[in-house]
Amino acid sequence: MSLEVLRAGVLTTVQDLGRYRMQHVGVPVSGAMDPYSLRVANRLVGNEEGAAALEITLAGPQLEFHADALVAMCGGDLSPTIRGKTVPMRRPVRISRGNRLDFGECVQGCRAYLAIAGGIDVPQVLGSRSTYVRAALGGLKGRALKSGDRLVTGHTERPRFARLNDCTTFARDGFAAPHWSIQVNPERFLRRPQEIRFVAGSHWESLSAVARDMFTGETFQLGSASDRMGFRLEGSRLEGSERGTVASAAVAFGTIQLPPDGSPIVLMADRQTIGGYPRIGEVASVDLCLLAQLKPGDKLQFRRISLPEAQRLLQTQEKALAKIGETILMRIYQ
Amino acid sequence: MNADLAGLSFSPLGDRALLLELGGDAGAATVKQIRAIAAFLSEQSLAGVLDLVPSLNTLGIHYDPEAWRDANGKQSPYEQLLQKIQDALTGLASLELADGDLYEVPVCYDDEYGEDLVSLARTKSLPVEQVIEIHCAPVYTVYMLGFAPGFVYLGQLDDRLVTPRRDTPRASVPAGSVAVANEYTGIYPAQLPGGWHIVGRTPLQLFDLSQDRPLLFGAGDRIRFVPISAGRFRELEGARQ
């Protein structure tokens, strides 16, 4: 199956779950900003949950399918349509050949994940298909998609949800989807300001009590200079600790750095492997998918939780994901 | 523990990573100990460990907490992995480590490549020739890689050349630039923004995906800079293409 990019959108890249085992030589992990949505989207089309998919940011692309395809979209709602009709999210969708999937206004969240059965077939680079634009690694030629690009998907052993082809809508609308969908924390997703939970970092205790209270008490706004590397938080400036920089050490997805100017930066998917600013905390992994769906200007608040709590939440999320996976498998092969 | 790991401490780096830290300064001896611990833990193949990221006096250990799910829920994945690492480290007999490979890195220190050489010499009240001499005298060790794929932090820089970063970073530093900042000298593996003082440039490619070994240097490797003329630089650069 192949598809053509008629319009690329603001930033559409190929991403999987990231490039591990290379951080010791300075290669960033990259991968999906909202890995949860990528995993669910992949499962909905019967892929391995870490298969390469498209991460679509804010304003979406227009894609033409050159053959029948099975797709699923999760994460932010960027108003996907085919022939003017809304294409439902969080469920498998069969698209008939020759149709164009068109993304419009971003009505919820910031990043949509489009998984296609078979996964997007680009070469693995250092163990991953994720695009890291800064070093032109992975994805399609190491860059974001451009109009005129052609993407190819991997093979699937047999068509999934093939019965959807028989739906009356398939010929009429160019696509067909089942009535069920997967529910993903909708109530937390819509909350503004978005609550983001974090665990204290190496330098949390060296902040003044005032600065700690500010960080958990005030509302921040996602800055316009935020990108896949880091989210800049605007709002009250936190009084730094005595030292402006600390000995460089490893950082993680969600590390909250405090540069000397007092405006925290949350490190995201394309973060560097090591950093030299004080680390006041790390966002709980379960909330990274919520954080990744904020767009510049969105408001957020931080709430501190303990490390065991963060790891319990993560375990609960993993169990829920496994259950979603089982449900989908049953539907695929029923 | 057999090896002297006094001053060793651990702290969480969020719910999917932890930091191992050695007390004391971040000098050559500490860097080497961190590397020895990283090499040892790498051999242990600990469950769920995804990446071991050495820096100066810390080792970042990235892991998948799902690999440490506790059936009765009494111990967090962090506590379990920590216990496992501490147990494993009792088997670390020695922090001695063989020296890494020694490489000669050709560098052209001419003005056209070492843009900041003259201003650095002026700041340090040294003749330019002496700055070059001091810079290429030691055998450096790759302390760590970071900032960008293949960017090497080399130590120990001679005290006479230690200088803070530029006040205003450059939007673009050419690939191969050899630069100094604080107690380190480093090499830019690609064209990148950067705030280090550029003293020269090497025609070597530090990160090249078309090679079997995409990264020329790893932590622990030793490097000696060999001054070359601009003519030789262009020759070597041409031979690369």
Short mmCIF file of N, CA and C in Angstrom, two decimals, chain B residues 127-199:
data_model
loop_
_atom_site.label_atom_id
_atom_site.label_comp_id
_atom_site.label_asym_id
_atom_site.label_seq_id
_atom_site.Cartn_x
_atom_site.Cartn_y
_atom_site.Cartn_z
N PRO B 127 50.38 34.35 23.49
CA PRO B 127 50.51 34.38 22.03
C PRO B 127 49.68 33.24 21.42
N VAL B 128 49.14 33.50 20.23
CA VAL B 128 48.30 32.49 19.57
C VAL B 128 49.03 31.15 19.46
N GLU B 129 50.32 31.22 19.09
CA GLU B 129 51.10 29.98 18.91
C GLU B 129 51.12 29.15 20.19
N GLN B 130 51.17 29.87 21.32
CA GLN B 130 51.24 29.14 22.58
C GLN B 130 49.89 28.49 22.92
N VAL B 131 48.80 29.18 22.56
CA VAL B 131 47.47 28.60 22.80
C VAL B 131 47.35 27.28 22.03
N ILE B 132 47.82 27.30 20.77
CA ILE B 132 47.78 26.09 19.95
C ILE B 132 48.62 25.00 20.60
N GLU B 133 49.81 25.39 21.02
CA GLU B 133 50.74 24.45 21.63
C GLU B 133 50.13 23.80 22.88
N ILE B 134 49.51 24.66 23.71
CA ILE B 134 48.90 24.15 24.94
C ILE B 134 47.72 23.23 24.60
N HIS B 135 46.92 23.64 23.60
CA HIS B 135 45.73 22.87 23.27
C HIS B 135 46.05 21.49 22.71
N CYS B 136 47.12 21.39 21.92
CA CYS B 136 47.38 20.09 21.30
C CYS B 136 48.42 19.27 22.07
N ALA B 137 48.85 19.76 23.22
CA ALA B 137 49.85 19.01 23.99
C ALA B 137 49.31 17.75 24.68
N PRO B 138 48.18 17.83 25.38
CA PRO B 138 47.77 16.66 26.18
C PRO B 138 47.14 15.53 25.36
N VAL B 139 47.13 14.35 25.95
CA VAL B 139 46.29 13.27 25.45
C VAL B 139 44.98 13.39 26.21
N TYR B 140 43.92 13.73 25.49
CA TYR B 140 42.61 13.92 26.14
C TYR B 140 41.88 12.59 26.22
N THR B 141 40.94 12.55 27.15
CA THR B 141 40.05 11.39 27.24
C THR B 141 38.64 11.85 26.90
N VAL B 142 37.88 11.01 26.15
CA VAL B 142 36.48 11.32 25.90
C VAL B 142 35.74 11.08 27.21
N TYR B 143 35.34 12.17 27.86
CA TYR B 143 34.64 12.06 29.15
C TYR B 143 33.20 11.58 28.96
N MET B 144 32.55 12.16 27.98
CA MET B 144 31.17 11.77 27.72
C MET B 144 30.77 12.27 26.35
N LEU B 145 29.63 11.74 25.86
CA LEU B 145 29.06 12.24 24.61
C LEU B 145 27.68 12.79 24.95
N GLY B 146 27.30 13.84 24.27
CA GLY B 146 25.99 14.43 24.54
C GLY B 146 25.83 15.69 23.73
N PHE B 147 24.83 16.47 24.05
CA PHE B 147 24.51 17.71 23.35
C PHE B 147 23.95 17.42 21.96
N ALA B 148 24.66 16.57 21.19
CA ALA B 148 24.19 16.17 19.87
C ALA B 148 24.82 14.82 19.58
N PRO B 149 24.26 14.04 18.64
CA PRO B 149 24.86 12.73 18.36
C PRO B 149 26.34 12.86 18.03
N GLY B 150 27.19 12.22 18.83
CA GLY B 150 28.61 12.18 18.55
C GLY B 150 29.41 13.35 19.09
N PHE B 151 28.76 14.31 19.75
CA PHE B 151 29.52 15.44 20.32
C PHE B 151 30.34 14.93 21.49
N VAL B 152 31.69 15.05 21.41
CA VAL B 152 32.54 14.54 22.48
C VAL B 152 33.01 15.66 23.41
N TYR B 153 32.89 15.40 24.70
CA TYR B 153 33.45 16.29 25.73
C TYR B 153 34.80 15.68 26.11
N LEU B 154 35.88 16.44 25.88
CA LEU B 154 37.21 15.93 26.16
C LEU B 154 37.83 16.66 27.35
N GLY B 155 38.50 15.90 28.20
CA GLY B 155 39.21 16.49 29.32
C GLY B 155 40.58 15.85 29.42
N GLN B 156 41.44 16.42 30.17
CA GLN B 156 41.32 17.61 30.95
C GLN B 156 41.96 18.76 30.18
N LEU B 157 41.22 19.84 30.05
CA LEU B 157 41.77 21.01 29.38
C LEU B 157 42.77 21.69 30.32
N ASP B 158 43.87 22.15 29.76
CA ASP B 158 44.88 22.87 30.54
C ASP B 158 44.24 24.10 31.20
N ASP B 159 44.54 24.28 32.48
CA ASP B 159 43.98 25.41 33.25
C ASP B 159 44.12 26.75 32.54
N ARG B 160 45.22 26.90 31.80
CA ARG B 160 45.48 28.18 31.16
C ARG B 160 44.48 28.51 30.06
N LEU B 161 43.74 27.49 29.61
CA LEU B 161 42.76 27.72 28.53
C LEU B 161 41.31 27.68 29.02
N VAL B 162 41.13 27.40 30.31
CA VAL B 162 39.76 27.31 30.85
C VAL B 162 39.08 28.67 30.76
N THR B 163 37.92 28.67 30.15
CA THR B 163 37.20 29.92 29.92
C THR B 163 35.70 29.63 29.80
N PRO B 164 34.86 30.54 30.33
CA PRO B 164 33.41 30.28 30.22
C PRO B 164 32.94 30.34 28.77
N ARG B 165 31.74 29.80 28.54
CA ARG B 165 31.18 29.86 27.19
C ARG B 165 31.03 31.29 26.71
N ARG B 166 30.88 31.46 25.42
CA ARG B 166 30.61 32.78 24.86
C ARG B 166 29.29 33.32 25.42
N ASP B 167 29.22 34.63 25.61
CA ASP B 167 27.99 35.22 26.14
C ASP B 167 26.82 34.95 25.21
N THR B 168 27.08 35.09 23.93
CA THR B 168 26.02 34.85 22.95
C THR B 168 26.40 33.64 22.09
N PRO B 169 25.63 32.58 22.16
CA PRO B 169 25.96 31.41 21.34
C PRO B 169 25.79 31.73 19.86
N ARG B 170 26.55 31.05 19.01
CA ARG B 170 26.39 31.21 17.56
C ARG B 170 25.21 30.37 17.10
N ALA B 171 24.50 30.88 16.11
CA ALA B 171 23.36 30.12 15.58
C ALA B 171 23.85 28.90 14.82
N SER B 172 25.07 28.98 14.31
CA SER B 172 25.58 27.87 13.52
C SER B 172 27.09 27.75 13.63
N VAL B 173 27.53 26.59 14.07
CA VAL B 173 28.96 26.29 14.16
C VAL B 173 29.23 25.16 13.15
N PRO B 174 30.28 25.33 12.29
CA PRO B 174 30.51 24.31 11.26
C PRO B 174 30.87 22.94 11.83
N ALA B 175 30.50 21.90 11.10
CA ALA B 175 30.85 20.53 11.50
C ALA B 175 32.36 20.40 11.57
N GLY B 176 32.85 19.67 12.56
CA GLY B 176 34.27 19.44 12.70
C GLY B 176 34.98 20.50 13.55
N SER B 177 34.24 21.56 13.93
CA SER B 177 34.86 22.61 14.73
C SER B 177 35.36 22.04 16.06
N VAL B 178 36.59 22.42 16.40
CA VAL B 178 37.18 22.03 17.68
C VAL B 178 37.09 23.27 18.56
N ALA B 179 36.52 23.12 19.75
CA ALA B 179 36.22 24.29 20.55
C ALA B 179 36.51 24.04 22.03
N VAL B 180 36.57 25.13 22.79
CA VAL B 180 36.79 25.00 24.24
C VAL B 180 35.71 25.78 24.99
N ALA B 181 35.35 25.25 26.17
CA ALA B 181 34.45 25.94 27.10
C ALA B 181 34.64 25.31 28.46
N ASN B 182 34.70 26.15 29.47
CA ASN B 182 34.94 25.68 30.84
C ASN B 182 36.17 24.77 30.86
N GLU B 183 36.07 23.60 31.49
CA GLU B 183 37.26 22.75 31.62
C GLU B 183 37.39 21.74 30.49
N TYR B 184 36.62 21.95 29.42
CA TYR B 184 36.59 20.94 28.36
C TYR B 184 36.96 21.50 27.01
N THR B 185 37.39 20.55 26.15
CA THR B 185 37.45 20.88 24.73
C THR B 185 36.55 19.85 24.06
N GLY B 186 35.96 20.22 22.94
CA GLY B 186 35.02 19.33 22.29
C GLY B 186 35.09 19.47 20.79
N ILE B 187 34.41 18.55 20.10
CA ILE B 187 34.37 18.60 18.64
C ILE B 187 32.91 18.54 18.20
N TYR B 188 32.51 19.51 17.36
CA TYR B 188 31.14 19.52 16.82
C TYR B 188 31.03 18.48 15.71
N PRO B 189 30.16 17.48 15.88
CA PRO B 189 30.05 16.41 14.89
C PRO B 189 29.26 16.83 13.66
N ALA B 190 28.51 17.91 13.75
CA ALA B 190 27.67 18.37 12.65
C ALA B 190 27.53 19.88 12.79
N GLN B 191 26.95 20.51 11.79
CA GLN B 191 26.68 21.94 11.89
C GLN B 191 25.58 22.14 12.93
N LEU B 192 25.92 22.87 13.98
CA LEU B 192 25.00 23.01 15.12
C LEU B 192 25.09 24.42 15.69
N PRO B 193 24.07 24.84 16.43
CA PRO B 193 24.24 26.06 17.19
C PRO B 193 25.19 25.78 18.34
N GLY B 194 25.94 26.77 18.82
CA GLY B 194 26.85 26.47 19.91
C GLY B 194 27.51 27.69 20.52
N GLY B 195 27.87 27.57 21.79
CA GLY B 195 28.44 28.70 22.52
C GLY B 195 29.89 28.50 22.92
N TRP B 196 30.54 27.48 22.37
CA TRP B 196 31.94 27.26 22.71
C TRP B 196 32.84 28.13 21.84
N HIS B 197 34.08 28.34 22.32
CA HIS B 197 35.04 29.14 21.56
C HIS B 197 35.75 28.23 20.56
N ILE B 198 35.61 28.57 19.27
CA ILE B 198 36.16 27.72 18.22
C ILE B 198 37.64 28.00 18.04
N VAL B 199 38.48 26.97 18.18
CA VAL B 199 39.93 27.17 18.03
C VAL B 199 40.49 26.54 16.75
#
